[in-house]
Coordinates of C-alpha atoms in Angstrom, one line a residue:
Chain Y
M1 CA -11.0 -21.6 18.5
S2 CA -10.1 -18.0 18.0
A3 CA -8.0 -17.9 21.1
V4 CA -6.1 -21.0 20.0
F5 CA -5.4 -19.3 16.6
D6 CA -4.3 -16.1 18.4
A7 CA -2.1 -18.1 20.7
V8 CA -0.4 -20.2 18.0
M9 CA 0.2 -17.1 15.9
L10 CA 1.7 -15.1 18.7
L11 CA 4.0 -17.9 19.7
L12 CA 4.9 -18.2 15.9
L13 CA 5.7 -14.5 16.0
I14 CA 7.9 -14.6 18.9
A15 CA 9.9 -17.7 17.7
T16 CA 10.3 -16.0 14.1
A17 CA 11.4 -13.0 15.9
V18 CA 14.0 -14.9 18.0
T19 CA 15.3 -16.7 15.0
V20 CA 15.9 -13.3 13.3
A21 CA 17.9 -12.2 16.4
R22 CA 19.8 -15.4 16.3
A23 CA 20.6 -16.2 12.8
R24 CA 24.2 -15.7 11.9
D25 CA 23.5 -15.7 8.1
L26 CA 22.0 -12.5 7.2
V27 CA 19.8 -13.9 4.1
A28 CA 18.3 -16.4 6.6
A29 CA 17.7 -13.7 9.2
V30 CA 15.8 -11.4 6.1
V31 CA 13.8 -14.4 4.9
T32 CA 12.7 -15.2 8.5
F33 CA 11.9 -11.6 8.9
G34 CA 9.6 -11.9 5.8
L35 CA 7.8 -15.0 7.4
Y36 CA 7.5 -12.8 10.6
S37 CA 5.8 -10.0 8.6
L38 CA 3.5 -12.6 7.0
V39 CA 2.4 -14.1 10.3
L40 CA 1.7 -10.5 11.6
C41 CA -0.2 -9.7 8.6
L42 CA -2.5 -13.1 9.2
V43 CA -2.8 -11.7 12.8
W44 CA -4.1 -8.3 11.7
Q45 CA -6.4 -9.7 9.3
H46 CA -7.8 -11.9 12.1
R47 CA -8.1 -8.9 14.3
G48 CA -10.3 -7.0 11.9
A49 CA -7.6 -4.7 10.3
P50 CA -7.5 -5.9 6.7
D51 CA -6.1 -2.6 5.4
V52 CA -3.1 -2.9 7.5
A53 CA -2.6 -6.4 6.6
I54 CA -2.6 -5.8 2.9
T55 CA 0.0 -3.0 3.4
E56 CA 2.2 -5.2 5.7
A57 CA 2.0 -8.1 3.3
A58 CA 3.2 -6.0 0.4
V59 CA 5.5 -3.6 2.3
G60 CA 6.7 -5.8 5.2
A61 CA 7.3 -9.0 3.3
G62 CA 8.0 -7.8 0.1
V63 CA 9.5 -4.5 -0.2
T64 CA 11.5 -4.4 2.9
S65 CA 12.9 -7.9 2.2
V66 CA 14.2 -6.9 -1.4
L67 CA 15.8 -3.8 0.0
F68 CA 17.6 -5.9 2.7
L69 CA 18.7 -8.4 0.2
L70 CA 20.0 -5.7 -2.2
T71 CA 22.1 -4.2 0.7
I72 CA 23.5 -7.6 1.7
A73 CA 24.4 -8.4 -1.8
K74 CA 26.4 -5.2 -1.8
T75 CA 27.9 -5.9 1.7
A76 CA 28.8 -9.1 3.6
R77 CA 26.5 -12.2 3.8
S78 CA 27.2 -13.2 7.2
E79 CA 27.6 -11.5 10.6
R80 CA 31.3 -11.5 11.5
R81 CA 31.9 -13.1 14.8
Chain B
M1 CA 28.0 -5.2 25.3
K2 CA 25.8 -8.4 25.8
T3 CA 25.5 -7.9 29.5
F4 CA 24.7 -4.3 29.2
A5 CA 22.0 -5.1 26.4
L6 CA 20.4 -7.7 28.9
V7 CA 20.2 -5.4 31.7
L8 CA 18.7 -2.6 29.4
V9 CA 16.2 -5.1 27.9
L10 CA 15.1 -6.3 31.2
V11 CA 14.8 -2.9 32.5
V12 CA 12.5 -1.8 29.5
A13 CA 10.6 -5.0 29.7
A14 CA 9.7 -4.4 33.4
T15 CA 8.7 -0.6 32.7
M16 CA 6.5 -1.8 29.7
V17 CA 4.9 -4.6 31.8
I18 CA 4.1 -2.1 34.5
G19 CA 2.7 -0.1 31.8
I20 CA 0.3 -2.6 30.2
A21 CA -0.7 -3.7 33.6
G22 CA -2.4 -0.4 34.0
L23 CA -4.0 -0.4 30.4
P24 CA -7.8 -1.6 30.1
P25 CA -8.3 -5.1 28.5
H26 CA -8.4 -4.9 24.9
G27 CA -11.6 -5.9 23.2
D28 CA -13.7 -4.3 25.7
P29 CA -16.5 -2.4 23.8
D30 CA -16.6 0.1 26.7
G31 CA -12.8 0.8 26.7
P32 CA -11.8 4.4 26.3
I33 CA -10.4 3.7 22.7
H34 CA -14.2 2.8 21.8
T35 CA -16.1 5.5 23.6
H36 CA -14.1 8.7 22.9
V37 CA -13.5 10.3 19.4
G38 CA -13.6 6.7 17.7
A39 CA -17.3 6.3 18.7
R40 CA -18.2 9.7 17.0
Y41 CA -16.1 8.6 13.9
L42 CA -17.9 5.5 13.6
E43 CA -21.3 7.1 14.1
R44 CA -21.2 9.9 11.8
G45 CA -18.1 9.1 9.6
V46 CA -20.1 8.0 6.6
A47 CA -22.4 11.1 6.7
E48 CA -19.6 13.6 7.1
T49 CA -16.9 12.2 4.8
G50 CA -19.0 10.1 2.3
V51 CA -16.4 7.4 2.6
R52 CA -17.6 4.0 3.7
N53 CA -14.2 2.6 4.5
L54 CA -13.7 4.5 7.7
V55 CA -9.9 3.8 7.7
T56 CA -9.9 5.9 4.6
A57 CA -12.1 8.3 6.2
V58 CA -9.8 8.9 9.3
L59 CA -6.6 8.8 7.2
L60 CA -7.6 11.4 4.7
V61 CA -10.5 13.5 6.3
Y62 CA -10.1 13.5 10.1
R63 CA -6.5 12.8 10.3
G64 CA -5.3 14.5 7.2
F65 CA -2.6 16.7 8.7
D66 CA -0.9 13.2 10.0
T67 CA -1.2 11.8 6.6
F68 CA 0.1 14.9 4.8
L69 CA 3.4 14.9 6.9
E70 CA 3.6 11.3 6.6
V71 CA 3.7 11.8 2.8
V72 CA 6.3 14.4 3.3
V73 CA 8.3 12.0 5.4
I74 CA 8.6 9.4 2.7
F75 CA 9.4 12.0 0.0
T76 CA 12.2 13.3 2.3
A77 CA 13.6 9.8 2.5
L78 CA 13.7 9.4 -1.0
V79 CA 15.4 12.7 -1.2
A80 CA 17.9 11.6 1.5
V81 CA 18.8 8.2 -0.4
L82 CA 19.1 10.0 -3.8
A83 CA 21.4 12.5 -2.3
L84 CA 23.9 9.8 -1.2
P85 CA 26.8 9.6 -3.8
S86 CA 26.4 6.3 -5.2
A87 CA 22.6 6.8 -6.2
T88 CA 23.7 9.6 -8.7
R89 CA 26.8 8.0 -9.9
R90 CA 26.4 6.9 -13.5
P91 CA 26.1 3.1 -14.0
P92 CA 28.8 1.6 -16.2
P93 CA 27.6 1.3 -19.9
A94 CA 26.2 -2.3 -20.4
R95 CA 28.1 -4.5 -22.7
G96 CA 26.6 -5.8 -25.8
E97 CA 23.1 -4.2 -25.0
S98 CA 21.4 -7.5 -25.9
T99 CA 17.6 -7.4 -25.6
A100 CA 16.8 -11.0 -26.4
A101 CA 18.0 -12.4 -23.0
P102 CA 17.0 -10.3 -20.2
R103 CA 20.0 -9.9 -17.8
R104 CA 20.5 -8.3 -14.4
G105 CA 22.3 -5.1 -14.6
S106 CA 25.9 -5.9 -13.8
D107 CA 28.3 -7.8 -15.9
D108 CA 28.8 -10.9 -14.1
A109 CA 25.3 -11.1 -13.0
V110 CA 23.4 -14.5 -13.2
P111 CA 20.8 -14.4 -16.0
V112 CA 17.3 -14.4 -14.7
S113 CA 15.6 -18.0 -15.0
P114 CA 13.1 -18.0 -17.8
V115 CA 10.5 -19.6 -15.9
V116 CA 10.6 -16.9 -13.2
F117 CA 10.8 -14.3 -16.0
F118 CA 7.7 -15.6 -17.7
V119 CA 5.7 -16.0 -14.5
V120 CA 6.4 -12.4 -13.2
R121 CA 5.4 -11.1 -16.6
L122 CA 2.2 -13.2 -16.6
L123 CA 1.4 -12.2 -13.0
A124 CA 2.2 -8.5 -13.2
P125 CA -0.9 -7.3 -15.2
F126 CA -3.0 -9.2 -12.5
I127 CA -1.1 -7.4 -9.6
A128 CA -1.8 -4.3 -11.2
V129 CA -5.4 -4.7 -11.6
F130 CA -5.7 -5.9 -8.1
A131 CA -4.0 -2.8 -7.0
L132 CA -6.1 -0.5 -9.1
A133 CA -9.2 -2.2 -8.0
S134 CA -8.2 -1.9 -4.3
L135 CA -7.8 1.9 -5.1
Y136 CA -11.1 2.1 -7.1
R137 CA -13.1 0.2 -4.5
G138 CA -11.1 1.4 -1.6
H139 CA -14.3 3.1 -0.2
V140 CA -16.3 -0.1 0.2
T141 CA -13.6 -2.7 0.4
P142 CA -10.3 -2.7 2.4
G143 CA -7.8 -0.9 0.3
G144 CA -7.0 2.7 -0.5
G145 CA -4.2 5.1 -1.6
F146 CA -1.6 3.4 0.6
Q147 CA -2.4 -0.2 0.3
S148 CA -2.3 0.2 -3.6
A149 CA 0.8 2.3 -3.6
A150 CA 2.5 -0.7 -1.6
I151 CA 1.1 -3.0 -4.2
I152 CA 2.1 -1.2 -7.3
G153 CA 5.6 -0.6 -5.6
A154 CA 6.1 -4.1 -5.0
M155 CA 5.0 -5.1 -8.5
M156 CA 7.5 -2.6 -10.0
I157 CA 10.1 -3.9 -7.8
A158 CA 9.5 -7.6 -9.0
L159 CA 9.5 -6.3 -12.6
G160 CA 12.7 -4.4 -12.0
L161 CA 14.3 -7.5 -10.5
V162 CA 13.4 -9.8 -13.6
F163 CA 14.0 -7.2 -16.2
G164 CA 17.1 -5.5 -15.1
R165 CA 17.8 -1.8 -14.1
E166 CA 17.8 -0.6 -17.6
H167 CA 14.4 -1.8 -18.5
A168 CA 12.9 -1.2 -15.0
A169 CA 13.9 2.5 -15.0
R170 CA 11.6 2.8 -18.0
L171 CA 8.6 2.0 -15.9
V172 CA 8.6 5.6 -14.8
P173 CA 8.5 8.0 -17.5
H174 CA 11.8 10.0 -17.4
G175 CA 10.5 13.6 -18.0
A176 CA 7.6 13.3 -15.4
K177 CA 9.8 11.4 -12.7
A178 CA 10.6 14.6 -10.6
W179 CA 6.8 15.4 -10.6
L180 CA 5.4 11.8 -9.9
Q181 CA 7.9 11.4 -6.9
A182 CA 6.6 14.7 -5.3
L183 CA 3.0 14.1 -6.4
G184 CA 1.8 13.1 -2.9
P185 CA 3.1 16.1 -1.1
L186 CA 2.0 18.5 -4.0
A187 CA -1.4 17.1 -4.1
F188 CA -2.0 17.3 -0.4
A189 CA -0.7 20.9 -0.5
I190 CA -3.1 21.9 -3.3
I191 CA -6.0 20.2 -1.6
A192 CA -5.1 21.7 1.8
F193 CA -5.2 25.2 0.0
V194 CA -8.2 24.5 -1.7
G195 CA -9.9 23.4 1.6
W196 CA -8.5 26.5 3.3
R197 CA -10.3 28.8 0.6
L198 CA -13.5 27.0 0.9
T199 CA -13.8 26.3 4.8
G200 CA -11.4 28.7 6.2
A201 CA -9.4 25.9 7.8
F202 CA -6.1 24.5 6.3
L203 CA -6.8 21.0 4.9
G204 CA -10.6 21.5 5.7
F205 CA -13.1 19.6 4.0
P206 CA -16.4 21.2 3.2
A207 CA -19.1 19.5 5.4
D208 CA -22.5 20.6 4.1
E209 CA -24.5 18.3 2.0
A210 CA -24.3 20.5 -1.0
A211 CA -20.6 20.1 -1.4
H212 CA -20.8 16.3 -1.5
A213 CA -19.4 15.9 -4.8
L214 CA -16.6 18.4 -4.3
R215 CA -15.7 16.5 -1.1
E216 CA -15.5 13.1 -2.8
A217 CA -13.5 14.6 -5.6
M218 CA -10.8 16.1 -3.0
V219 CA -10.6 12.6 -1.5
V220 CA -10.2 10.9 -4.8
V221 CA -7.4 13.2 -5.9
L222 CA -5.7 12.4 -2.6
E223 CA -6.1 8.8 -2.9
V224 CA -4.7 8.8 -6.5
A225 CA -1.8 11.0 -5.6
I226 CA -0.9 8.8 -2.6
A227 CA -1.1 5.7 -4.7
V228 CA 0.9 7.0 -7.7
G229 CA 3.5 8.9 -5.9
G230 CA 4.0 6.4 -3.1
A231 CA 4.6 3.6 -5.8
V232 CA 7.0 5.6 -7.7
I233 CA 8.8 6.5 -4.6
L234 CA 9.0 2.8 -3.5
A235 CA 10.3 1.9 -6.8
Q236 CA 12.8 4.7 -6.8
L237 CA 14.1 3.7 -3.4
F238 CA 14.7 0.2 -5.0
M239 CA 16.5 1.4 -7.8
A240 CA 18.6 3.7 -5.7
L241 CA 19.7 0.8 -3.6
D242 CA 20.1 -1.4 -6.7
A243 CA 22.5 1.0 -8.2
P244 CA 26.2 -0.3 -8.3
S245 CA 28.3 1.4 -5.5
Chain S
M1 CA -31.6 -30.4 -1.4
I2 CA -29.7 -33.5 -2.7
A3 CA -27.5 -31.2 -4.9
G4 CA -26.8 -29.1 -1.8
A5 CA -25.7 -32.1 0.3
V6 CA -23.5 -33.3 -2.6
L7 CA -21.9 -29.9 -2.8
E8 CA -21.3 -29.9 0.7
I9 CA -19.6 -33.3 0.8
A10 CA -17.4 -32.4 -2.1
A11 CA -16.4 -29.2 -0.3
V12 CA -15.5 -31.0 2.9
A13 CA -14.0 -33.7 1.0
L14 CA -11.7 -31.2 -0.9
V15 CA -10.7 -29.4 2.2
V16 CA -9.8 -32.5 4.0
L17 CA -7.8 -33.6 1.0
G18 CA -6.0 -30.4 0.9
V19 CA -5.3 -30.6 4.5
A20 CA -3.8 -34.0 4.1
F21 CA -1.6 -32.8 1.4
L22 CA -0.5 -29.8 3.4
L23 CA 0.4 -32.2 6.2
A24 CA 2.7 -34.2 4.0
G25 CA 4.3 -31.4 2.4
T26 CA 5.1 -29.9 6.0
I27 CA 6.4 -33.4 7.1
G28 CA 8.6 -33.6 3.9
L29 CA 9.8 -30.0 4.5
V30 CA 11.1 -30.9 7.9
R31 CA 12.2 -34.6 7.2
F32 CA 13.9 -34.4 3.9
P33 CA 17.7 -34.2 3.7
D34 CA 18.5 -31.3 1.5
V35 CA 17.3 -28.2 -0.1
Y36 CA 16.2 -29.9 -3.3
A37 CA 14.0 -32.5 -1.8
R38 CA 12.6 -29.9 0.5
A39 CA 11.7 -27.6 -2.2
H40 CA 10.1 -30.5 -4.2
A41 CA 8.0 -31.4 -1.0
A42 CA 6.9 -28.0 -0.3
S43 CA 6.0 -26.9 -3.9
K44 CA 4.1 -29.9 -4.9
C45 CA 2.2 -30.8 -1.9
D46 CA 1.5 -27.1 -1.0
S47 CA 0.3 -26.3 -4.5
V48 CA -2.1 -29.1 -4.4
G49 CA -3.1 -28.7 -0.8
A50 CA -3.8 -24.9 -0.9
G51 CA -5.5 -25.4 -4.3
S52 CA -8.0 -27.8 -3.2
V53 CA -8.7 -26.1 0.3
L54 CA -9.5 -23.0 -1.9
L55 CA -11.7 -24.9 -4.3
G56 CA -13.4 -26.6 -1.2
V57 CA -14.1 -23.1 0.3
A58 CA -15.5 -22.0 -3.0
L59 CA -17.8 -24.9 -3.2
H60 CA -19.0 -24.3 0.4
D61 CA -22.1 -22.6 0.9
G62 CA -23.2 -22.9 -2.8
V63 CA -21.5 -21.6 -5.7
A64 CA -21.6 -17.7 -6.2
F65 CA -20.1 -15.3 -8.4
G66 CA -17.8 -14.2 -5.7
D67 CA -16.3 -17.7 -5.4
L68 CA -14.5 -16.7 -8.7
K69 CA -12.0 -14.9 -6.6
L70 CA -11.3 -18.1 -4.7
V71 CA -10.5 -20.0 -8.1
L72 CA -8.2 -17.2 -9.3
L73 CA -6.3 -17.4 -5.8
A74 CA -6.1 -21.2 -6.3
L75 CA -4.5 -20.5 -9.7
L76 CA -2.3 -18.1 -8.3
V77 CA -1.1 -20.6 -5.7
V78 CA -0.8 -23.2 -8.4
V79 CA 1.3 -20.9 -10.6
S80 CA 3.6 -19.1 -7.9
G81 CA 4.4 -21.9 -5.8
P82 CA 6.3 -24.2 -8.2
T83 CA 8.0 -21.0 -9.5
T84 CA 9.3 -20.2 -6.1
A85 CA 10.6 -23.7 -5.7
H86 CA 12.2 -23.5 -9.0
A87 CA 13.8 -20.1 -8.2
L88 CA 15.1 -21.6 -4.9
A89 CA 16.6 -24.8 -6.3
R90 CA 18.2 -23.0 -9.1
A91 CA 19.8 -20.4 -6.6
A92 CA 20.9 -23.6 -4.5
L93 CA 22.5 -25.1 -7.5
R94 CA 24.3 -22.0 -8.5
S95 CA 25.8 -21.4 -5.3
G96 CA 27.3 -24.8 -5.3
R97 CA 24.9 -26.9 -3.2
R98 CA 25.1 -30.7 -4.2
P99 CA 22.1 -33.0 -3.8
S100 CA 22.5 -35.3 -1.0
T101 CA 22.9 -39.0 -1.8
R102 CA 22.1 -41.9 0.2
D103 CA 25.5 -43.6 -0.7
P104 CA 28.0 -42.8 2.3
A105 CA 30.9 -42.8 -0.2
G106 CA 29.2 -39.9 -2.5
P107 CA 29.7 -36.3 -1.9
A108 CA 28.4 -35.0 1.4
Chain H
M1 CA -6.6 -14.0 27.8
T2 CA -4.9 -12.7 30.9
L3 CA -2.3 -14.2 33.3
F4 CA -1.4 -12.6 36.6
G5 CA -3.8 -9.7 35.5
L6 CA -1.5 -9.0 32.5
D7 CA -3.2 -9.1 28.8
L8 CA -1.2 -11.8 27.0
D9 CA -1.7 -10.1 23.6
Y10 CA 0.2 -7.0 25.1
V11 CA 2.8 -9.3 26.7
A12 CA 3.4 -10.6 23.3
C13 CA 4.1 -7.3 21.8
V14 CA 6.3 -6.4 24.9
V15 CA 8.3 -9.6 24.1
L16 CA 8.6 -8.7 20.4
F17 CA 9.8 -5.1 21.3
C18 CA 12.3 -6.4 23.6
V19 CA 13.7 -8.9 21.0
G20 CA 14.1 -6.0 18.5
L21 CA 15.6 -3.7 21.2
Y22 CA 18.3 -6.4 22.1
M23 CA 19.1 -7.0 18.4
L24 CA 19.5 -3.1 18.3
V25 CA 21.7 -2.8 21.1
A26 CA 23.8 -6.1 21.3
K27 CA 24.5 -7.1 17.7
S28 CA 27.6 -5.5 16.0
N29 CA 26.2 -6.0 12.6
L30 CA 24.6 -2.9 11.0
I31 CA 22.1 -4.9 9.2
K32 CA 21.1 -7.0 12.3
K33 CA 20.6 -3.6 13.9
V34 CA 18.1 -2.3 11.1
L35 CA 16.4 -5.8 11.3
G36 CA 16.0 -5.1 15.1
L37 CA 14.6 -1.7 14.5
N38 CA 12.1 -3.3 12.1
V39 CA 11.1 -5.8 14.7
M40 CA 10.6 -3.2 17.3
E41 CA 8.5 -1.1 15.0
T42 CA 6.2 -3.8 13.8
S43 CA 5.8 -4.9 17.6
V44 CA 4.5 -1.1 18.3
F45 CA 2.2 -1.7 15.2
A46 CA 0.8 -4.9 16.6
F47 CA 0.3 -3.2 20.0
I48 CA -1.6 -0.3 18.5
V49 CA -3.7 -2.7 16.2
T50 CA -4.5 -4.8 19.1
S51 CA -5.5 -1.8 21.5
G52 CA -8.1 -0.9 18.7
M53 CA -9.8 -4.5 18.6
I54 CA -13.4 -5.3 19.8
D55 CA -14.8 -8.4 20.7
G56 CA -16.6 -9.7 17.7
G57 CA -15.9 -6.8 15.7
Q58 CA -15.6 -6.2 12.1
E59 CA -13.5 -4.3 10.0
P60 CA -14.6 -0.7 10.1
I61 CA -16.2 -0.6 6.6
V62 CA -19.9 0.5 6.8
V63 CA -21.5 -1.2 3.9
A64 CA -24.7 -3.4 3.4
G65 CA -24.3 -6.7 5.3
S66 CA -21.9 -5.3 8.0
A67 CA -23.1 -4.5 11.3
P68 CA -21.7 -3.0 14.5
P69 CA -19.5 -3.4 16.7
Y70 CA -16.6 -2.3 14.4
T71 CA -13.0 -2.3 15.3
S72 CA -11.7 1.3 15.9
P73 CA -10.5 2.8 12.6
I74 CA -8.2 5.4 14.3
P75 CA -5.4 2.7 15.0
H76 CA -5.7 1.2 11.6
A77 CA -5.1 4.8 9.9
M78 CA -2.1 5.4 12.3
V79 CA -0.5 1.9 11.7
L80 CA -1.0 2.4 7.9
T81 CA 1.0 5.5 7.7
G82 CA 3.5 4.2 10.3
I83 CA 4.3 1.1 8.1
V84 CA 5.2 3.2 5.0
V85 CA 7.4 5.6 7.2
A86 CA 9.0 2.4 8.6
V87 CA 10.0 1.4 5.1
S88 CA 11.2 4.6 4.1
V89 CA 13.4 4.8 7.3
T90 CA 14.7 1.2 6.5
A91 CA 15.5 2.4 3.1
V92 CA 17.6 5.4 4.3
A93 CA 19.4 3.2 6.8
L94 CA 20.2 0.5 4.3
A95 CA 21.5 3.1 1.7
L96 CA 23.7 4.5 4.6
I97 CA 25.0 1.1 5.5
A98 CA 25.9 0.4 1.6
Q99 CA 27.9 3.6 1.7
I100 CA 29.7 2.8 4.9
H101 CA 30.5 -0.6 3.4
A102 CA 31.9 1.1 0.4
H103 CA 34.0 3.6 2.1
Y104 CA 35.3 1.4 5.0
G105 CA 35.0 -2.3 3.9
T106 CA 33.0 -3.3 6.9
I107 CA 29.5 -3.0 8.5
E108 CA 30.6 -4.2 11.9
V109 CA 30.4 -1.5 14.6
D110 CA 33.3 -3.2 16.6
E111 CA 35.4 -2.9 13.5
L112 CA 34.2 0.6 12.6
K113 CA 35.1 1.8 16.0
E114 CA 38.7 0.5 15.6
L115 CA 39.4 2.6 12.3
P116 CA 41.6 5.6 12.6

């Protein structure tokens, strides 16, 4: 059961990371990066690291996303081809 | 560029796969990570530091230097961001100064939805209580200085997003701002010198049983300083990036 | 004994109900045509689903004071989920997304 | 779980690191580069936390009701500081990117290279 959870979460991590890399729309990339951080936070909670999980949930998914979105609002929204 | 990147990634991946092939399997109780100094921390950490959350014990007592310089790093990051010209430029005076309807800072901004405004205002005290609880009970539950710094910082950023820049700036008292930003490094420096006077080692913690209360007080000062200083630095980073360029 | 069994059954029923709602919400998130319908599916079903899963977990193994945390979590989910959906839908509307209509002659 | 003698959890971290590295090198957009840097950082954190795992281990908090084995606390403390450093680095990078956009009107490396 635990191995299945781990495998699903790791595949989800890789899928979200690849989506971040492929997204042309920067807002979509940042939102997917927030999802990536939250999945990572679940993995860490599952691996006995609740302290790290709390910090990652607040910083990785919250603060970092907001900082990215502020910068995107000031610059360009989509990656130029 | 794409080809070069792919080749580079493949080379790095091959190197790292060779590297991990030589690592002991994780989760093994007899692996080196669990038998070296980690085992000692787990065995005697509570007796030596008085902190039951061993992550905090390692962070502040056993690996204090690491954390000290880490606090200095985030302070330096804030200094670097504030040193950029846009952060210090005065924002244009807001037209009308209406306080009834909360608006985002710039003139053409979309007004914040009243639903979001209400819910963020409703949840902010709960988030603050959670952060304070994770600081206060950080020695027996997951939590501690960095965790509550992250939570308080995120809460201040959420408030800053719905209240607008002018209101959010008031969350941090203006006169004390400089001191609060530097609170982490300052507290670490002071505690380090106190430890030096007491034990002869920079950032040393008195180990004998009699100094139990003093040791705990030192840990508590560091925790509170990290939480407050870290939260203020995160909020300031947000405000610096939010400033009009 | 009987009370314990009733509690256990209630807990399992709540969790199953919650999972069913989450499944429905997820199917809606994938299958619905536009951002408004998707936000609608995600917020409603996930609020009920996650809320009842949390309540079911609180009832499991008897009721203790610590279960109050789970009730608070359920309240948080019920408050924050719809707010997020509202903010998303509002942002979509302000950025000019038109709801999709079944009428092929209507706006795309 | 192992495959061909390789620990799959570690392999997942390597894959994430490589995705981040590819973004950092191949993408021209500076924000995508910083996102790639963040993916790389988190993959390293995931690797460190994974290496501290122990089978059937609990979080390293010694209170009534918890018993050994505990996961190793050292990786957690290192990663905790690492996460906060990562967000500071990201903030500095983003502030610089906003400055670059204000001065040159673009954040694409290709176009920045063309500038006189």
